[in-house]
Amino acid sequence: MLIYFYPKALTPGCNTQACGLRDSKTELEKLGVVILGISPDSPEKLAKFTDKKALNFLLLADQDHQVAEQFGVWGERHF
């Protein structure tokens, strides 16, 4: 299982990442990898993202950040 977290659907960086995974899905499946994307976006926005970018894997909404916090990937950005 490949679980990846991203901050916001339909933004340039997240589009690039999601489309790269979309395009690599066949090769990843041959290795037994299942892709799962998680973000704080609403289910409606995730549906729009999936349709607009023809994503072929599951996206989950984590609007309250509970899952991201459990994985230790939610917090204030430091640049």
PDB file of N, CA and C in Angstrom:
ATOM      1  N   MET A   1       0.849  -1.176   0.000  1.00  0.00           N
ATOM      2  CA  MET A   1       0.000   0.000   0.000  1.00  0.00           C
ATOM      3  C   MET A   1       0.891   1.235   0.000  1.00  0.00           C
ATOM      4  N   LEU A   2       0.572   2.165  -0.865  1.00  0.00           N
ATOM      5  CA  LEU A   2       1.251   3.456  -0.904  1.00  0.00           C
ATOM      6  C   LEU A   2       0.224   4.491  -0.482  1.00  0.00           C
ATOM      7  N   ILE A   3       0.407   5.046   0.698  1.00  0.00           N
ATOM      8  CA  ILE A   3      -0.470   6.093   1.196  1.00  0.00           C
ATOM      9  C   ILE A   3       0.294   7.405   1.079  1.00  0.00           C
ATOM     10  N   TYR A   4      -0.297   8.354   0.370  1.00  0.00           N
ATOM     11  CA  TYR A   4       0.371   9.649   0.288  1.00  0.00           C
ATOM     12  C   TYR A   4      -0.594  10.743   0.707  1.00  0.00           C
ATOM     13  N   PHE A   5      -0.043  11.717   1.371  1.00  0.00           N
ATOM     14  CA  PHE A   5      -0.802  12.864   1.856  1.00  0.00           C
ATOM     15  C   PHE A   5      -0.431  14.071   1.010  1.00  0.00           C
ATOM     16  N   TYR A   6      -1.393  14.886   0.697  1.00  0.00           N
ATOM     17  CA  TYR A   6      -1.137  16.107  -0.052  1.00  0.00           C
ATOM     18  C   TYR A   6      -1.996  17.225   0.520  1.00  0.00           C
ATOM     19  N   PRO A   7      -1.532  18.457   0.434  1.00  0.00           N
ATOM     20  CA  PRO A   7      -2.213  19.556   1.125  1.00  0.00           C
ATOM     21  C   PRO A   7      -3.481  20.081   0.466  1.00  0.00           C
ATOM     22  N   LYS A   8      -3.559  20.074  -0.880  1.00  0.00           N
ATOM     23  CA  LYS A   8      -4.719  20.696  -1.512  1.00  0.00           C
ATOM     24  C   LYS A   8      -4.860  20.223  -2.952  1.00  0.00           C
ATOM     25  N   ALA A   9      -6.023  19.666  -3.254  1.00  0.00           N
ATOM     26  CA  ALA A   9      -6.305  19.197  -4.609  1.00  0.00           C
ATOM     27  C   ALA A   9      -6.351  20.356  -5.597  1.00  0.00           C
ATOM     28  N   LEU A  10      -6.031  20.020  -6.838  1.00  0.00           N
ATOM     29  CA  LEU A  10      -6.099  20.966  -7.961  1.00  0.00           C
ATOM     30  C   LEU A  10      -5.139  22.138  -7.823  1.00  0.00           C
ATOM     31  N   THR A  11      -3.997  21.899  -7.218  1.00  0.00           N
ATOM     32  CA  THR A  11      -2.911  22.875  -7.182  1.00  0.00           C
ATOM     33  C   THR A  11      -1.758  22.288  -7.994  1.00  0.00           C
ATOM     34  N   PRO A  12      -0.873  23.126  -8.523  1.00  0.00           N
ATOM     35  CA  PRO A  12       0.163  22.625  -9.421  1.00  0.00           C
ATOM     36  C   PRO A  12       0.990  21.454  -8.874  1.00  0.00           C
ATOM     37  N   GLY A  13       1.492  21.568  -7.672  1.00  0.00           N
ATOM     38  CA  GLY A  13       2.318  20.491  -7.123  1.00  0.00           C
ATOM     39  C   GLY A  13       1.536  19.213  -6.896  1.00  0.00           C
ATOM     40  N   CYS A  14       0.330  19.349  -6.379  1.00  0.00           N
ATOM     41  CA  CYS A  14      -0.503  18.170  -6.121  1.00  0.00           C
ATOM     42  C   CYS A  14      -0.973  17.538  -7.429  1.00  0.00           C
ATOM     43  N   ASN A  15      -1.233  18.361  -8.450  1.00  0.00           N
ATOM     44  CA  ASN A  15      -1.589  17.825  -9.761  1.00  0.00           C
ATOM     45  C   ASN A  15      -0.459  16.983 -10.320  1.00  0.00           C
ATOM     46  N   THR A  16       0.758  17.498 -10.245  1.00  0.00           N
ATOM     47  CA  THR A  16       1.919  16.781 -10.768  1.00  0.00           C
ATOM     48  C   THR A  16       2.099  15.447 -10.049  1.00  0.00           C
ATOM     49  N   GLN A  17       2.012  15.481  -8.741  1.00  0.00           N
ATOM     50  CA  GLN A  17       2.184  14.265  -7.945  1.00  0.00           C
ATOM     51  C   GLN A  17       1.095  13.237  -8.270  1.00  0.00           C
ATOM     52  N   ALA A  18      -0.155  13.656  -8.265  1.00  0.00           N
ATOM     53  CA  ALA A  18      -1.264  12.737  -8.519  1.00  0.00           C
ATOM     54  C   ALA A  18      -1.206  12.169  -9.936  1.00  0.00           C
ATOM     55  N   CYS A  19      -0.895  13.007 -10.901  1.00  0.00           N
ATOM     56  CA  CYS A  19      -0.831  12.537 -12.288  1.00  0.00           C
ATOM     57  C   CYS A  19       0.344  11.582 -12.495  1.00  0.00           C
ATOM     58  N   GLY A  20       1.433  11.814 -11.799  1.00  0.00           N
ATOM     59  CA  GLY A  20       2.562  10.882 -11.865  1.00  0.00           C
ATOM     60  C   GLY A  20       2.183   9.513 -11.323  1.00  0.00           C
ATOM     61  N   LEU A  21       1.460   9.487 -10.221  1.00  0.00           N
ATOM     62  CA  LEU A  21       0.993   8.217  -9.667  1.00  0.00           C
ATOM     63  C   LEU A  21      -0.033   7.569 -10.596  1.00  0.00           C
ATOM     64  N   ARG A  22      -0.922   8.373 -11.145  1.00  0.00           N
ATOM     65  CA  ARG A  22      -1.910   7.861 -12.114  1.00  0.00           C
ATOM     66  C   ARG A  22      -1.211   7.167 -13.279  1.00  0.00           C
ATOM     67  N   ASP A  23      -0.193   7.824 -13.800  1.00  0.00           N
ATOM     68  CA  ASP A  23       0.519   7.299 -14.963  1.00  0.00           C
ATOM     69  C   ASP A  23       1.376   6.079 -14.634  1.00  0.00           C
ATOM     70  N   SER A  24       1.719   5.900 -13.375  1.00  0.00           N
ATOM     71  CA  SER A  24       2.553   4.765 -12.945  1.00  0.00           C
ATOM     72  C   SER A  24       1.737   3.636 -12.327  1.00  0.00           C
ATOM     73  N   LYS A  25       0.439   3.780 -12.288  1.00  0.00           N
ATOM     74  CA  LYS A  25      -0.406   2.819 -11.563  1.00  0.00           C
ATOM     75  C   LYS A  25      -0.240   1.386 -12.072  1.00  0.00           C
ATOM     76  N   THR A  26      -0.186   1.185 -13.362  1.00  0.00           N
ATOM     77  CA  THR A  26      -0.059  -0.162 -13.912  1.00  0.00           C
ATOM     78  C   THR A  26       1.220  -0.836 -13.415  1.00  0.00           C
ATOM     79  N   GLU A  27       2.324  -0.114 -13.462  1.00  0.00           N
ATOM     80  CA  GLU A  27       3.597  -0.676 -13.000  1.00  0.00           C
ATOM     81  C   GLU A  27       3.564  -0.949 -11.499  1.00  0.00           C
ATOM     82  N   LEU A  28       2.960  -0.039 -10.746  1.00  0.00           N
ATOM     83  CA  LEU A  28       2.867  -0.226  -9.297  1.00  0.00           C
ATOM     84  C   LEU A  28       1.983  -1.422  -8.949  1.00  0.00           C
ATOM     85  N   GLU A  29       0.897  -1.596  -9.680  1.00  0.00           N
ATOM     86  CA  GLU A  29       0.008  -2.736  -9.433  1.00  0.00           C
ATOM     87  C   GLU A  29       0.721  -4.065  -9.670  1.00  0.00           C
ATOM     88  N   LYS A  30       1.605  -4.110 -10.660  1.00  0.00           N
ATOM     89  CA  LYS A  30       2.380  -5.329 -10.926  1.00  0.00           C
ATOM     90  C   LYS A  30       3.238  -5.700  -9.727  1.00  0.00           C
ATOM     91  N   LEU A  31       3.594  -4.705  -8.917  1.00  0.00           N
ATOM     92  CA  LEU A  31       4.391  -4.925  -7.708  1.00  0.00           C
ATOM     93  C   LEU A  31       3.504  -5.126  -6.472  1.00  0.00           C
ATOM     94  N   GLY A  32       2.194  -5.136  -6.687  1.00  0.00           N
ATOM     95  CA  GLY A  32       1.263  -5.328  -5.583  1.00  0.00           C
ATOM     96  C   GLY A  32       0.952  -4.072  -4.796  1.00  0.00           C
ATOM     97  N   VAL A  33       1.270  -2.911  -5.359  1.00  0.00           N
ATOM     98  CA  VAL A  33       1.068  -1.643  -4.660  1.00  0.00           C
ATOM     99  C   VAL A  33      -0.322  -1.090  -4.969  1.00  0.00           C
ATOM    100  N   VAL A  34      -1.030  -0.705  -3.930  1.00  0.00           N
ATOM    101  CA  VAL A  34      -2.318  -0.034  -4.040  1.00  0.00           C
ATOM    102  C   VAL A  34      -2.096   1.414  -3.609  1.00  0.00           C
ATOM    103  N   ILE A  35      -2.563   2.367  -4.409  1.00  0.00           N
ATOM    104  CA  ILE A  35      -2.364   3.794  -4.137  1.00  0.00           C
ATOM    105  C   ILE A  35      -3.585   4.359  -3.412  1.00  0.00           C
ATOM    106  N   LEU A  36      -3.305   5.165  -2.394  1.00  0.00           N
ATOM    107  CA  LEU A  36      -4.360   5.840  -1.639  1.00  0.00           C
ATOM    108  C   LEU A  36      -3.893   7.249  -1.324  1.00  0.00           C
ATOM    109  N   GLY A  37      -4.634   8.251  -1.781  1.00  0.00           N
ATOM    110  CA  GLY A  37      -4.297   9.644  -1.512  1.00  0.00           C
ATOM    111  C   GLY A  37      -5.222  10.218  -0.444  1.00  0.00           C
ATOM    112  N   ILE A  38      -4.660  11.016   0.455  1.00  0.00           N
ATOM    113  CA  ILE A  38      -5.419  11.604   1.553  1.00  0.00           C
ATOM    114  C   ILE A  38      -5.114  13.096   1.644  1.00  0.00           C
ATOM    115  N   SER A  39      -6.181  13.896   1.762  1.00  0.00           N
ATOM    116  CA  SER A  39      -5.996  15.342   1.903  1.00  0.00           C
ATOM    117  C   SER A  39      -7.112  15.919   2.776  1.00  0.00           C
ATOM    118  N   PRO A  40      -6.947  17.162   3.219  1.00  0.00           N
ATOM    119  CA  PRO A  40      -7.984  17.810   4.018  1.00  0.00           C
ATOM    120  C   PRO A  40      -9.141  18.378   3.173  1.00  0.00           C
ATOM    121  N   ASP A  41      -9.141  18.127   1.882  1.00  0.00           N
ATOM    122  CA  ASP A  41     -10.196  18.626   1.006  1.00  0.00           C
ATOM    123  C   ASP A  41     -11.530  17.933   1.277  1.00  0.00           C
ATOM    124  N   SER A  42     -12.602  18.564   0.853  1.00  0.00           N
ATOM    125  CA  SER A  42     -13.935  17.978   0.988  1.00  0.00           C
ATOM    126  C   SER A  42     -14.106  16.833  -0.018  1.00  0.00           C
ATOM    127  N   PRO A  43     -15.027  15.920   0.249  1.00  0.00           N
ATOM    128  CA  PRO A  43     -15.301  14.852  -0.715  1.00  0.00           C
ATOM    129  C   PRO A  43     -15.707  15.405  -2.089  1.00  0.00           C
ATOM    130  N   GLU A  44     -16.431  16.516  -2.102  1.00  0.00           N
ATOM    131  CA  GLU A  44     -16.840  17.117  -3.376  1.00  0.00           C
ATOM    132  C   GLU A  44     -15.631  17.596  -4.186  1.00  0.00           C
ATOM    133  N   LYS A  45     -14.679  18.219  -3.516  1.00  0.00           N
ATOM    134  CA  LYS A  45     -13.487  18.686  -4.218  1.00  0.00           C
ATOM    135  C   LYS A  45     -12.651  17.505  -4.704  1.00  0.00           C
ATOM    136  N   LEU A  46     -12.595  16.442  -3.915  1.00  0.00           N
ATOM    137  CA  LEU A  46     -11.849  15.251  -4.330  1.00  0.00           C
ATOM    138  C   LEU A  46     -12.489  14.611  -5.557  1.00  0.00           C
ATOM    139  N   ALA A  47     -13.819  14.610  -5.616  1.00  0.00           N
ATOM    140  CA  ALA A  47     -14.509  14.071  -6.789  1.00  0.00           C
ATOM    141  C   ALA A  47     -14.177  14.905  -8.027  1.00  0.00           C
ATOM    142  N   LYS A  48     -14.139  16.213  -7.868  1.00  0.00           N
ATOM    143  CA  LYS A  48     -13.788  17.105  -8.977  1.00  0.00           C
ATOM    144  C   LYS A  48     -12.342  16.861  -9.429  1.00  0.00           C
ATOM    145  N   PHE A  49     -11.441  16.700  -8.460  1.00  0.00           N
ATOM    146  CA  PHE A  49     -10.026  16.420  -8.744  1.00  0.00           C
ATOM    147  C   PHE A  49      -9.904  15.103  -9.513  1.00  0.00           C
ATOM    148  N   THR A  50     -10.583  14.077  -9.034  1.00  0.00           N
ATOM    149  CA  THR A  50     -10.544  12.769  -9.687  1.00  0.00           C
ATOM    150  C   THR A  50     -11.036  12.863 -11.126  1.00  0.00           C
ATOM    151  N   ASP A  51     -12.146  13.551 -11.336  1.00  0.00           N
ATOM    152  CA  ASP A  51     -12.705  13.686 -12.687  1.00  0.00           C
ATOM    153  C   ASP A  51     -11.817  14.529 -13.595  1.00  0.00           C
ATOM    154  N   LYS A  52     -11.386  15.673 -13.098  1.00  0.00           N
ATOM    155  CA  LYS A  52     -10.611  16.603 -13.926  1.00  0.00           C
ATOM    156  C   LYS A  52      -9.269  16.018 -14.354  1.00  0.00           C
ATOM    157  N   LYS A  53      -8.638  15.250 -13.479  1.00  0.00           N
ATOM    158  CA  LYS A  53      -7.314  14.695 -13.775  1.00  0.00           C
ATOM    159  C   LYS A  53      -7.355  13.206 -14.133  1.00  0.00           C
ATOM    160  N   ALA A  54      -8.558  12.660 -14.290  1.00  0.00           N
ATOM    161  CA  ALA A  54      -8.757  11.250 -14.651  1.00  0.00           C
ATOM    162  C   ALA A  54      -7.941  10.325 -13.741  1.00  0.00           C
ATOM    163  N   LEU A  55      -8.041  10.572 -12.442  1.00  0.00           N
ATOM    164  CA  LEU A  55      -7.279   9.766 -11.488  1.00  0.00           C
ATOM    165  C   LEU A  55      -7.906   8.385 -11.382  1.00  0.00           C
ATOM    166  N   ASN A  56      -7.051   7.382 -11.280  1.00  0.00           N
ATOM    167  CA  ASN A  56      -7.492   5.992 -11.282  1.00  0.00           C
ATOM    168  C   ASN A  56      -7.199   5.289  -9.954  1.00  0.00           C
ATOM    169  N   PHE A  57      -7.206   6.055  -8.888  1.00  0.00           N
ATOM    170  CA  PHE A  57      -6.999   5.501  -7.555  1.00  0.00           C
ATOM    171  C   PHE A  57      -7.861   6.283  -6.565  1.00  0.00           C
ATOM    172  N   LEU A  58      -7.999   5.731  -5.381  1.00  0.00           N
ATOM    173  CA  LEU A  58      -8.895   6.285  -4.375  1.00  0.00           C
ATOM    174  C   LEU A  58      -8.295   7.487  -3.644  1.00  0.00           C
ATOM    175  N   LEU A  59      -9.117   8.523  -3.483  1.00  0.00           N
ATOM    176  CA  LEU A  59      -8.761   9.683  -2.682  1.00  0.00           C
ATOM    177  C   LEU A  59      -9.714   9.747  -1.497  1.00  0.00           C
ATOM    178  N   LEU A  60      -9.174  10.018  -0.328  1.00  0.00           N
ATOM    179  CA  LEU A  60      -9.981  10.119   0.882  1.00  0.00           C
ATOM    180  C   LEU A  60      -9.877  11.512   1.481  1.00  0.00           C
ATOM    181  N   ALA A  61     -10.998  11.990   2.021  1.00  0.00           N
ATOM    182  CA  ALA A  61     -11.041  13.290   2.691  1.00  0.00           C
ATOM    183  C   ALA A  61     -10.704  13.106   4.170  1.00  0.00           C
ATOM    184  N   ASP A  62      -9.807  13.935   4.658  1.00  0.00           N
ATOM    185  CA  ASP A  62      -9.411  13.942   6.070  1.00  0.00           C
ATOM    186  C   ASP A  62      -9.559  15.381   6.566  1.00  0.00           C
ATOM    187  N   GLN A  63     -10.796  15.872   6.531  1.00  0.00           N
ATOM    188  CA  GLN A  63     -11.049  17.287   6.785  1.00  0.00           C
ATOM    189  C   GLN A  63     -10.674  17.744   8.185  1.00  0.00           C
ATOM    190  N   ASP A  64     -10.690  16.861   9.143  1.00  0.00           N
ATOM    191  CA  ASP A  64     -10.320  17.244  10.508  1.00  0.00           C
ATOM    192  C   ASP A  64      -8.878  16.866  10.845  1.00  0.00           C
ATOM    193  N   HIS A  65      -8.139  16.366   9.867  1.00  0.00           N
ATOM    194  CA  HIS A  65      -6.705  16.039   9.967  1.00  0.00           C
ATOM    195  C   HIS A  65      -6.395  14.888  10.916  1.00  0.00           C
ATOM    196  N   GLN A  66      -7.391  14.138  11.342  1.00  0.00           N
ATOM    197  CA  GLN A  66      -7.141  13.063  12.306  1.00  0.00           C
ATOM    198  C   GLN A  66      -6.183  12.011  11.770  1.00  0.00           C
ATOM    199  N   VAL A  67      -6.376  11.604  10.528  1.00  0.00           N
ATOM    200  CA  VAL A  67      -5.501  10.573   9.951  1.00  0.00           C
ATOM    201  C   VAL A  67      -4.096  11.132   9.755  1.00  0.00           C
ATOM    202  N   ALA A  68      -4.000  12.328   9.194  1.00  0.00           N
ATOM    203  CA  ALA A  68      -2.688  12.947   8.974  1.00  0.00           C
ATOM    204  C   ALA A  68      -1.931  13.112  10.286  1.00  0.00           C
ATOM    205  N   GLU A  69      -2.635  13.486  11.329  1.00  0.00           N
ATOM    206  CA  GLU A  69      -1.992  13.637  12.637  1.00  0.00           C
ATOM    207  C   GLU A  69      -1.501  12.292  13.162  1.00  0.00           C
ATOM    208  N   GLN A  70      -2.274  11.228  12.944  1.00  0.00           N
ATOM    209  CA  GLN A  70      -1.856   9.891  13.381  1.00  0.00           C
ATOM    210  C   GLN A  70      -0.577   9.453  12.672  1.00  0.00           C
ATOM    211  N   PHE A  71      -0.408   9.875  11.422  1.00  0.00           N
ATOM    212  CA  PHE A  71       0.799   9.546  10.654  1.00  0.00           C
ATOM    213  C   PHE A  71       1.923  10.550  10.900  1.00  0.00           C
ATOM    214  N   GLY A  72       1.630  11.600  11.657  1.00  0.00           N
ATOM    215  CA  GLY A  72       2.633  12.602  11.961  1.00  0.00           C
ATOM    216  C   GLY A  72       2.984  13.521  10.800  1.00  0.00           C
ATOM    217  N   VAL A  73       2.029  13.713   9.889  1.00  0.00           N
ATOM    218  CA  VAL A  73       2.317  14.531   8.718  1.00  0.00           C
ATOM    219  C   VAL A  73       1.495  15.813   8.662  1.00  0.00           C
ATOM    220  N   TRP A  74       0.808  16.147   9.749  1.00  0.00           N
ATOM    221  CA  TRP A  74       0.038  17.382   9.772  1.00  0.00           C
ATOM    222  C   TRP A  74       0.675  18.346  10.760  1.00  0.00           C
ATOM    223  N   GLY A  75       0.890  19.570  10.308  1.00  0.00           N
ATOM    224  CA  GLY A  75       1.436  20.581  11.190  1.00  0.00           C
ATOM    225  C   GLY A  75       1.729  21.852  10.429  1.00  0.00           C
ATOM    226  N   GLU A  76       2.208  22.818  11.138  1.00  0.00           N
ATOM    227  CA  GLU A  76       2.550  24.093  10.528  1.00  0.00           C
ATOM    228  C   GLU A  76       3.770  23.930   9.644  1.00  0.00           C
ATOM    229  N   ARG A  77       3.728  24.574   8.485  1.00  0.00           N
ATOM    230  CA  ARG A  77       4.872  24.511   7.563  1.00  0.00           C
ATOM    231  C   ARG A  77       5.985  25.414   8.059  1.00  0.00           C
ATOM    232  N   HIS A  78       7.201  24.939   7.883  1.00  0.00           N
ATOM    233  CA  HIS A  78       8.388  25.727   8.217  1.00  0.00           C
ATOM    234  C   HIS A  78       9.271  25.820   6.989  1.00  0.00           C
ATOM    235  N   PHE A  79       9.505  27.039   6.535  1.00  0.00           N
ATOM    236  CA  PHE A  79      10.338  27.230   5.350  1.00  0.00           C
ATOM    237  C   PHE A  79      11.674  27.801   5.732  1.00  0.00           C
TER     238      PHE A  79
END
